[in-house]
Short mmCIF file of C-alpha atoms in Angstrom, two decimals:
data_model
loop_
_atom_site.label_atom_id
_atom_site.label_comp_id
_atom_site.label_asym_id
_atom_site.label_seq_id
_atom_site.Cartn_x
_atom_site.Cartn_y
_atom_site.Cartn_z
CA MET A 833 0.00 0.00 0.00
CA ALA A 834 1.29 3.45 -0.91
CA THR A 835 2.21 5.76 1.96
CA LEU A 836 0.56 9.16 1.88
CA VAL A 837 3.11 11.86 2.64
CA TYR A 838 1.97 15.36 3.52
CA PRO A 839 4.55 17.86 2.30
CA ASP A 840 5.79 20.68 4.46
CA PRO A 841 4.36 23.98 3.21
CA LYS A 842 6.82 25.48 0.74
CA ILE A 843 5.49 28.98 1.18
CA ASN A 844 6.02 31.13 4.23
CA ILE A 845 5.86 34.75 5.27
CA MET A 846 9.65 35.12 5.11
CA GLU A 847 9.79 34.01 1.45
CA LEU A 848 7.13 36.54 0.48
CA GLU A 849 8.95 39.32 2.32
CA ASN A 850 12.23 38.41 0.62
CA LEU A 851 10.54 38.43 -2.79
CA ARG A 852 8.95 41.80 -2.05
CA GLU A 853 12.39 43.21 -1.17
CA ARG A 854 13.85 41.85 -4.42
CA CYS A 855 11.07 43.62 -6.35
CA ASP A 856 11.91 46.89 -4.61
CA ILE A 857 15.58 46.90 -5.64
CA HIS A 858 14.91 46.27 -9.37
CA LYS A 859 13.80 48.94 -11.83
CA LEU A 860 11.51 46.56 -13.75
CA VAL A 861 9.64 43.47 -12.51
CA SER A 862 8.33 40.88 -14.97
CA PHE A 863 5.70 38.36 -13.85
CA ASP A 864 4.72 35.16 -15.59
CA VAL A 865 0.91 34.84 -15.72
CA PHE A 866 -0.30 31.22 -15.57
CA ASP A 867 0.61 29.24 -12.44
CA THR A 868 2.33 32.37 -11.11
CA LEU A 869 -0.33 35.05 -10.80
CA VAL A 870 -3.32 33.03 -12.04
CA SER A 871 -4.52 29.47 -11.67
CA ARG A 872 -7.65 27.58 -12.78
CA ASP A 873 -10.45 25.72 -10.99
CA CYS A 874 -9.31 22.60 -12.87
CA PHE A 875 -6.26 20.85 -11.44
CA LEU A 876 -4.36 20.70 -14.75
CA PRO A 877 -4.67 23.00 -17.80
CA HIS A 878 -6.24 20.30 -19.99
CA GLY A 879 -9.03 19.95 -17.42
CA VAL A 880 -10.63 22.89 -19.23
CA PHE A 881 -11.07 20.59 -22.26
CA TYR A 882 -13.14 18.14 -20.15
CA LEU A 883 -15.15 21.09 -18.84
CA THR A 884 -15.71 22.37 -22.39
CA ALA A 885 -17.07 19.01 -23.54
CA TRP A 886 -19.36 18.73 -20.52
CA LYS A 887 -20.70 22.29 -20.83
CA ALA A 888 -21.26 21.84 -24.57
CA ARG A 889 -23.33 18.71 -23.99
CA GLN A 890 -25.35 20.56 -21.34
CA ARG A 891 -26.15 23.14 -24.02
CA ASN A 892 -26.98 20.49 -26.64
CA MET A 893 -24.02 21.49 -28.77
CA TRP A 894 -22.29 19.03 -31.09
CA VAL A 895 -19.42 17.32 -29.26
CA PRO A 896 -17.48 14.39 -30.76
CA ASP A 897 -16.65 11.38 -28.59
CA ASN A 898 -13.35 11.71 -26.74
CA TYR A 899 -13.14 15.38 -27.70
CA SER A 900 -10.69 16.14 -24.90
CA SER A 901 -8.18 13.59 -26.19
CA SER A 902 -8.38 14.87 -29.76
CA ARG A 903 -8.08 18.47 -28.50
CA ILE A 904 -4.80 17.56 -26.75
CA GLU A 905 -3.58 15.66 -29.81
CA CYS A 906 -4.37 18.51 -32.23
CA GLU A 907 -2.53 21.06 -30.09
CA ALA A 908 0.53 18.77 -30.12
CA LEU A 909 0.27 18.47 -33.92
CA ALA A 910 0.02 22.24 -34.30
CA ARG A 911 3.18 22.69 -32.25
CA LYS A 912 4.97 20.03 -34.29
CA LYS A 913 4.08 21.77 -37.55
CA ALA A 914 4.70 25.31 -36.34
CA SER A 915 7.27 27.29 -38.31
CA GLY A 916 7.82 29.74 -35.45
CA GLU A 917 8.37 29.42 -31.72
CA GLU A 918 4.72 29.63 -30.69
CA ILE A 919 1.25 28.71 -31.98
CA CYS A 920 -2.07 30.56 -31.88
CA PHE A 921 -5.59 29.41 -31.07
CA SER A 922 -6.31 29.47 -34.79
CA ASP A 923 -3.55 26.91 -35.41
CA ILE A 924 -5.26 24.49 -33.03
CA TYR A 925 -8.58 25.15 -34.76
CA GLN A 926 -7.05 24.30 -38.12
CA GLU A 927 -5.73 20.99 -36.82
CA LEU A 928 -9.13 20.12 -35.36
CA CYS A 929 -10.69 20.82 -38.76
CA ASN A 930 -8.12 18.54 -40.38
CA TYR A 931 -8.90 15.87 -37.79
CA TYR A 932 -12.70 15.95 -38.01
CA GLY A 933 -13.12 17.33 -41.52
CA PRO A 934 -14.15 20.75 -42.91
CA LYS A 935 -17.87 19.94 -42.53
CA CYS A 936 -17.45 20.26 -38.75
CA ALA A 937 -15.70 23.66 -38.94
CA ALA A 938 -18.58 25.73 -37.50
CA GLU A 939 -19.18 23.31 -34.62
CA LEU A 940 -15.47 23.18 -33.80
CA LYS A 941 -15.27 26.97 -33.83
CA ALA A 942 -18.15 27.05 -31.33
CA LEU A 943 -16.31 24.59 -29.07
CA LEU A 944 -13.11 26.65 -29.09
CA ASP A 945 -15.09 29.83 -28.41
CA LEU A 946 -16.66 28.06 -25.44
CA GLU A 947 -13.21 26.93 -24.28
CA ALA A 948 -11.94 30.52 -24.35
CA THR A 949 -14.96 31.69 -22.35
CA LEU A 950 -14.40 28.96 -19.77
CA GLU A 951 -10.70 29.81 -19.49
CA ILE A 952 -11.84 33.23 -18.29
CA SER A 953 -14.56 31.98 -15.92
CA VAL A 954 -12.39 29.37 -14.13
CA ALA A 955 -9.46 31.76 -13.51
CA TYR A 956 -8.62 32.92 -10.00
CA PRO A 957 -5.68 34.84 -8.49
CA ILE A 958 -2.86 33.19 -6.57
CA VAL A 959 -3.33 35.47 -3.60
CA PRO A 960 0.20 35.74 -2.14
CA LEU A 961 1.57 36.80 -5.54
CA GLN A 962 -1.44 39.00 -6.24
CA CYS A 963 -0.69 40.96 -3.06
CA ILE A 964 2.91 41.55 -4.14
CA PHE A 965 1.90 42.40 -7.72
CA CYS A 966 -0.65 45.01 -6.65
CA SER A 967 1.80 46.64 -4.26
CA ILE A 968 4.27 47.52 -7.06
CA SER A 969 4.05 50.66 -9.13
CA LYS A 970 2.38 50.15 -12.51
CA ASP A 971 5.31 51.77 -14.32
CA LYS A 972 7.75 49.07 -13.24
CA LEU A 973 5.47 46.05 -13.93
CA VAL A 974 5.20 43.94 -17.09
CA LEU A 975 3.61 40.56 -17.75
CA THR A 976 5.52 37.97 -19.78
CA SER A 977 3.72 34.78 -20.80
CA ASP A 978 4.09 31.81 -23.14
CA MET A 979 0.48 31.16 -24.14
CA TYR A 980 -1.51 30.26 -27.28
CA LEU A 981 -4.71 32.03 -26.14
CA ASP A 982 -5.53 35.31 -27.91
CA LYS A 983 -4.42 38.51 -26.23
CA ASP A 984 -7.95 39.71 -25.46
CA VAL A 985 -8.69 36.40 -23.70
CA VAL A 986 -5.50 36.63 -21.61
CA GLU A 987 -6.34 40.23 -20.69
CA ALA A 988 -9.84 39.16 -19.66
CA ILE A 989 -8.30 36.43 -17.47
CA ILE A 990 -6.02 39.02 -15.85
CA SER A 991 -9.04 41.22 -15.16
CA ARG A 992 -11.05 38.27 -13.81
CA ALA A 993 -8.23 37.52 -11.37
CA ASN A 994 -8.33 41.13 -10.09
CA LEU A 995 -4.87 41.89 -11.47
CA SER A 996 -5.87 44.89 -13.56
CA CYS A 997 -4.60 47.15 -10.74
CA GLY A 998 -1.89 48.05 -13.21
CA TYR A 999 0.95 46.91 -15.46
CA SER A 1000 2.67 48.75 -18.24
CA ARG A 1001 2.68 46.01 -20.91
CA LEU A 1002 1.81 42.39 -21.67
CA PHE A 1003 4.44 40.44 -23.62
CA LEU A 1004 2.55 37.44 -25.05
CA SER A 1005 4.35 34.73 -26.98
CA ASN A 1006 1.72 34.13 -29.68
CA LYS A 1007 1.44 37.88 -30.28
CA GLU A 1008 5.17 38.54 -30.35
CA ARG A 1009 5.99 35.22 -32.07
CA ALA A 1010 8.73 34.74 -29.50
CA THR A 1011 8.92 32.67 -26.32
CA LYS A 1012 10.41 32.73 -22.85
CA ARG A 1013 11.46 29.12 -23.39
CA VAL A 1014 13.87 30.08 -26.17
CA GLY A 1015 14.63 33.46 -24.61
CA SER A 1016 13.60 35.62 -27.54
CA LEU A 1017 10.64 37.06 -25.61
CA PHE A 1018 13.04 38.36 -22.96
CA LYS A 1019 15.10 39.95 -25.73
CA GLN A 1020 11.99 41.77 -26.95
CA LEU A 1021 11.18 42.83 -23.40
CA LEU A 1022 14.60 44.48 -23.04
CA VAL A 1023 14.41 46.18 -26.45
CA ASN A 1024 10.89 47.53 -25.93
CA THR A 1025 11.37 48.75 -22.37
CA GLY A 1026 14.87 50.13 -22.87
CA HIS A 1027 16.12 48.54 -19.66
CA ALA A 1028 19.44 46.81 -19.16
CA SER A 1029 19.15 43.13 -18.27
CA SER A 1030 20.56 43.83 -14.79
CA ASP A 1031 17.58 46.14 -14.12
CA VAL A 1032 15.00 43.37 -14.54
CA LEU A 1033 13.66 40.71 -12.17
CA HIS A 1034 11.50 37.96 -13.67
CA ILE A 1035 9.22 35.85 -11.45
CA GLY A 1036 7.67 32.55 -12.54
CA ASP A 1037 7.08 28.87 -11.85
CA HIS A 1038 8.80 27.07 -14.75
CA PRO A 1039 12.41 25.99 -14.04
CA LEU A 1040 13.48 26.55 -17.67
CA SER A 1041 11.27 29.29 -19.12
CA ASP A 1042 11.06 31.38 -15.94
CA PHE A 1043 14.44 30.74 -14.33
CA LYS A 1044 17.23 29.37 -16.51
CA SER A 1045 16.19 31.22 -19.67
CA PRO A 1046 16.02 34.76 -18.22
CA ARG A 1047 19.27 34.21 -16.29
CA ARG A 1048 20.91 33.18 -19.55
CA TYR A 1049 20.16 36.66 -20.88
CA GLY A 1050 21.41 38.43 -17.76
CA LEU A 1051 18.06 39.01 -16.00
CA SER A 1052 17.57 38.22 -12.33
CA ALA A 1053 15.04 35.44 -11.79
CA TRP A 1054 12.94 34.10 -8.92
CA HIS A 1055 11.73 30.51 -9.27
CA LEU A 1056 8.40 29.78 -7.54
CA THR A 1057 8.20 26.13 -6.46
CA TRP A 1058 4.81 26.01 -4.71
CA THR A 1059 2.26 27.47 -7.15
CA LYS A 1060 1.57 24.38 -9.26
CA SER A 1061 0.89 21.18 -7.30
CA SER A 1062 1.76 19.81 -3.89
CA ASP A 1063 2.79 16.19 -3.40
CA HIS A 1064 -0.52 15.53 -1.65
CA GLU A 1065 -2.54 16.94 -4.57
CA LEU A 1066 -0.55 14.92 -7.09
CA TYR A 1067 -1.07 11.76 -5.04
CA LEU A 1068 -4.84 12.29 -4.99
CA TYR A 1069 -4.98 13.17 -8.68
CA ASN A 1070 -2.93 10.18 -9.79
CA THR A 1071 -4.79 7.78 -7.49
CA LEU A 1072 -8.27 8.92 -8.52
CA GLY A 1073 -7.29 9.28 -12.18
CA LYS A 1074 -6.16 5.65 -12.48
CA GLN A 1075 -9.67 4.27 -12.10
CA VAL A 1076 -10.50 1.96 -15.00
CA GLY A 1077 -13.17 2.97 -17.50
CA MET A 1078 -13.38 6.64 -16.60
CA GLY A 1079 -15.20 8.81 -19.12
CA GLU A 1080 -14.84 12.55 -19.68
CA SER A 1081 -17.38 13.47 -17.00
CA GLN A 1082 -15.60 11.33 -14.38
CA ARG A 1083 -12.25 12.85 -15.32
CA LEU A 1084 -13.78 16.30 -15.05
CA PHE A 1085 -14.93 15.43 -11.52
CA VAL A 1086 -11.35 14.49 -10.58
CA GLU A 1087 -10.05 17.72 -12.11
CA LEU A 1088 -12.48 19.87 -10.12
CA PHE A 1089 -12.22 17.82 -6.92
CA VAL A 1090 -8.43 18.02 -6.64
CA GLY A 1091 -8.51 21.50 -8.16
CA ALA A 1092 -10.65 22.68 -5.23
CA ILE A 1093 -8.00 21.48 -2.76
CA LYS A 1094 -5.34 23.29 -4.74
CA LYS A 1095 -7.48 26.45 -4.86
CA ALA A 1096 -7.86 26.46 -1.08
CA ARG A 1097 -4.07 26.42 -0.80
CA LEU A 1098 -3.40 29.17 -3.34
CA THR A 1099 -6.12 31.67 -2.45
CA ARG A 1100 -4.86 32.58 0.99
CA LEU A 1101 -1.84 33.95 2.78
CA PRO A 1102 0.19 31.75 5.16
CA LEU A 1103 -1.27 31.72 8.66
CA GLN A 1104 0.50 32.42 11.90
CA PRO A 1105 1.12 30.78 14.32
CA LYS A 1106 2.15 27.48 12.77
CA ASP A 1107 -0.52 25.44 14.56
CA ALA A 1108 -3.21 27.57 12.89
CA GLU A 1109 -1.63 26.80 9.51
CA GLY A 1110 -1.61 23.10 10.35
CA ARG A 1111 -5.30 23.07 11.31
CA PHE A 1112 -6.24 24.93 8.15
CA ARG A 1113 -4.30 22.48 5.96
CA LEU A 1114 -5.86 19.52 7.76
CA GLY A 1115 -9.26 20.97 6.91
CA TYR A 1116 -8.80 21.54 3.18
CA GLU A 1117 -6.46 18.61 2.46
CA VAL A 1118 -8.08 15.85 4.51
CA VAL A 1119 -11.30 16.56 6.44
CA GLY A 1120 -13.02 18.60 3.72
CA PRO A 1121 -12.43 16.08 0.90
CA ILE A 1122 -13.50 13.16 3.12
CA LEU A 1123 -16.75 14.80 4.24
CA PHE A 1124 -17.53 16.05 0.72
CA SER A 1125 -16.96 12.57 -0.74
CA TYR A 1126 -19.19 10.98 1.91
CA VAL A 1127 -22.07 13.42 1.35
CA TYR A 1128 -21.68 13.19 -2.42
CA TRP A 1129 -21.98 9.39 -2.17
CA ILE A 1130 -25.04 9.70 0.09
CA LEU A 1131 -26.81 11.99 -2.38
CA ARG A 1132 -25.90 9.87 -5.40
CA THR A 1133 -27.06 6.70 -3.65
CA ALA A 1134 -30.29 8.33 -2.50
CA ALA A 1135 -31.04 9.51 -6.04
CA HIS A 1136 -30.28 6.05 -7.45
CA ASP A 1137 -32.61 4.42 -4.89
CA SER A 1138 -35.38 7.01 -5.46
CA VAL A 1139 -35.13 8.33 -1.91
CA HIS A 1140 -36.97 11.66 -1.68
CA LYS A 1141 -36.21 12.63 1.92
CA LEU A 1142 -32.97 12.49 3.93
CA TYR A 1143 -32.55 13.12 7.65
CA PHE A 1144 -29.25 14.29 9.12
CA VAL A 1145 -29.07 13.52 12.83
CA ALA A 1146 -27.84 16.08 15.37
CA ARG A 1147 -25.19 16.98 16.14
CA ASP A 1148 -22.67 15.14 13.97
CA GLY A 1149 -24.98 15.44 10.98
CA GLN A 1150 -25.08 19.25 11.07
CA ILE A 1151 -21.98 19.86 8.96
CA LEU A 1152 -23.00 17.03 6.61
CA LEU A 1153 -26.38 18.71 6.11
CA GLU A 1154 -24.70 22.03 5.27
CA ILE A 1155 -22.49 20.29 2.69
CA ALA A 1156 -25.52 18.55 1.19
CA ARG A 1157 -27.42 21.84 0.93
CA ARG A 1158 -24.55 23.42 -0.97
CA ILE A 1159 -23.77 20.66 -3.44
CA MET A 1160 -27.20 19.18 -4.13
CA PRO A 1161 -28.37 22.00 -6.46
CA ARG A 1162 -25.17 21.64 -8.48
CA MET A 1163 -25.86 17.92 -8.80
CA GLY A 1164 -29.28 18.64 -10.28
CA LEU A 1165 -31.07 16.70 -7.52
CA ASN A 1166 -34.29 17.51 -5.68
CA ILE A 1167 -34.20 15.68 -2.36
CA GLU A 1168 -35.80 17.03 0.81
CA LEU A 1169 -33.10 17.55 3.44
CA ARG A 1170 -34.03 17.70 7.12
CA TYR A 1171 -32.19 18.10 10.42
CA LEU A 1172 -33.30 15.57 13.05
CA HIS A 1173 -32.63 16.51 16.66
CA GLY A 1174 -31.32 13.59 18.69
CA SER A 1175 -28.73 12.58 21.28
CA ARG A 1176 -26.44 9.69 22.13
CA GLN A 1177 -28.94 8.60 24.73
CA ALA A 1178 -31.78 8.62 22.19
CA TRP A 1179 -29.89 6.34 19.80
CA ASN A 1180 -27.65 4.21 21.98
CA LEU A 1181 -30.19 2.86 24.47
CA PRO A 1182 -32.74 1.65 21.88
CA GLY A 1183 -29.87 0.05 20.02
CA LEU A 1184 -28.66 -1.83 23.11
CA LEU A 1185 -29.46 -5.46 22.28
CA ALA A 1186 -26.78 -7.09 24.43
CA VAL A 1187 -24.36 -6.08 27.16
CA ASP A 1188 -21.18 -6.92 25.28
CA GLU A 1189 -17.79 -5.23 24.92
CA SER A 1190 -18.90 -2.77 22.23
CA ASN A 1191 -21.88 -1.58 24.26
CA LEU A 1192 -19.89 -1.40 27.49
CA SER A 1193 -17.68 1.24 25.86
CA TRP A 1194 -20.72 3.56 25.79
CA ILE A 1195 -22.15 2.51 29.16
CA LEU A 1196 -18.83 3.14 30.96
CA GLN A 1197 -17.59 6.08 28.90
CA LYS A 1198 -15.94 8.77 31.04
CA LEU A 1199 -17.07 12.35 30.29
CA PRO A 1200 -14.77 13.29 32.06
CA HIS A 1201 -15.55 10.81 34.86
CA ILE A 1202 -18.00 7.97 35.45
CA THR A 1203 -20.43 7.55 38.34
CA LEU A 1204 -23.08 5.00 39.20
CA SER A 1205 -25.61 7.80 38.82
CA ILE A 1206 -24.46 8.44 35.22
CA ILE A 1207 -24.62 4.72 34.40
CA SER A 1208 -28.14 4.43 35.81
CA LYS A 1209 -29.31 7.37 33.71
CA ARG A 1210 -27.79 5.89 30.57
CA LEU A 1211 -29.51 2.55 31.18
CA GLU A 1212 -32.66 4.20 32.62
CA ILE A 1213 -32.74 1.91 35.64
CA ASP A 1214 -33.09 2.67 39.34
CA GLU A 1215 -29.85 4.08 40.72
CA GLU A 1216 -30.42 2.28 44.05
CA ILE A 1217 -30.23 -1.08 42.31
CA LEU A 1218 -26.72 -0.29 41.07
CA HIS A 1219 -25.63 1.04 44.47
CA ARG A 1220 -26.99 -2.00 46.26
CA ASN A 1221 -25.63 -4.68 43.93
CA TYR A 1222 -22.58 -3.30 42.09
CA ARG A 1223 -21.02 -0.47 44.11
CA LYS A 1224 -18.31 -2.59 45.72
CA GLN A 1225 -17.50 -4.52 42.51
CA PHE A 1226 -17.27 -1.34 40.42
CA ARG A 1227 -14.94 0.29 42.93
CA GLU A 1228 -12.59 -2.69 42.72
CA GLU A 1229 -12.62 -3.06 38.91
CA ILE A 1230 -12.73 0.57 37.78
CA GLY A 1231 -10.94 2.24 40.68
CA LYS A 1232 -11.95 4.54 43.49
CA THR A 1233 -10.99 7.69 41.59
CA ASP A 1234 -13.20 6.82 38.62
CA ILE A 1235 -16.51 6.30 40.45
CA LEU A 1236 -17.79 9.36 42.27
CA ASP A 1237 -20.88 9.59 44.43
#
């Protein structure tokens, strides 16, 4: 069995302060966009393709079988055939038309338009970097990105992520026909801004495009190691994604499920003290996913079995009821959800069919101590009977300090 390892948080207050100081001492600061300032609700970028197919089917649009796979394949083909360093959205569209035939051109165009719209709607800011970005003067900020999406789409994503507080220019690979990966986009950045390479700090997540490449051209570079995926998120994604026979909708569920855990990590600042950080991580990495999965299974099972009313028993059922109320509308279900007031006494005593070891654990449970009076109330029998028949025996077996009068 695989061992689940929870990584130490790679982000801390000190790192952010050091990065902020580095920004202050440079005349120009260049930020990568995707997985640096902006992330998506989907865990991986191609999760948007699964979402596109699902949304299109919801709208009764034409969607070929295994569209997501062919979308990935056609992008790879476009890159293979490209004469320049970068491709455009239109290059991918052309390959899709070649793949499915010209008769599907209008439908494919509609799918790519939907994909672009979804890229905007699923974008969110990576909050620690957003805070630094918005604290820097507009005149010394530029954005530098390797991306096939059209410039107006990328600008809409930046606006959606609340990053339109100000930057002087966007250097986009498909617009400039140059890339960070090769380094030519950094050359254009220096030419167009008039800065010396020593004046510029570039910040990004990719070890080659955002770190080695700018340093090769004399720029300072800061490599972000925590904005993509944690070991825990990758473990969940790979484990859930290996299920046999998964279709596009199931893969989309995995993308959004693990993506939600990632989003909880990236849309906040580190907490102090450390124990608060640990409790927060326990909530979004472990407890939240477990409770969500349990309630999701309950609702799916209830719908399958034509159950029209569900009761959630107090008090443990309270948080489960709140989860159910939030996710049921998104599941398209109409089940009546009710909160049923109850207690341990109300459920344990009627369920007491034999005085065995499992039931004794409740009968003799210390909260924080145990008395013959407490036991009599749990069993709803006369306290005098216990005092008369069992007082001496209980004192010997449980101990004088455990039984109080």
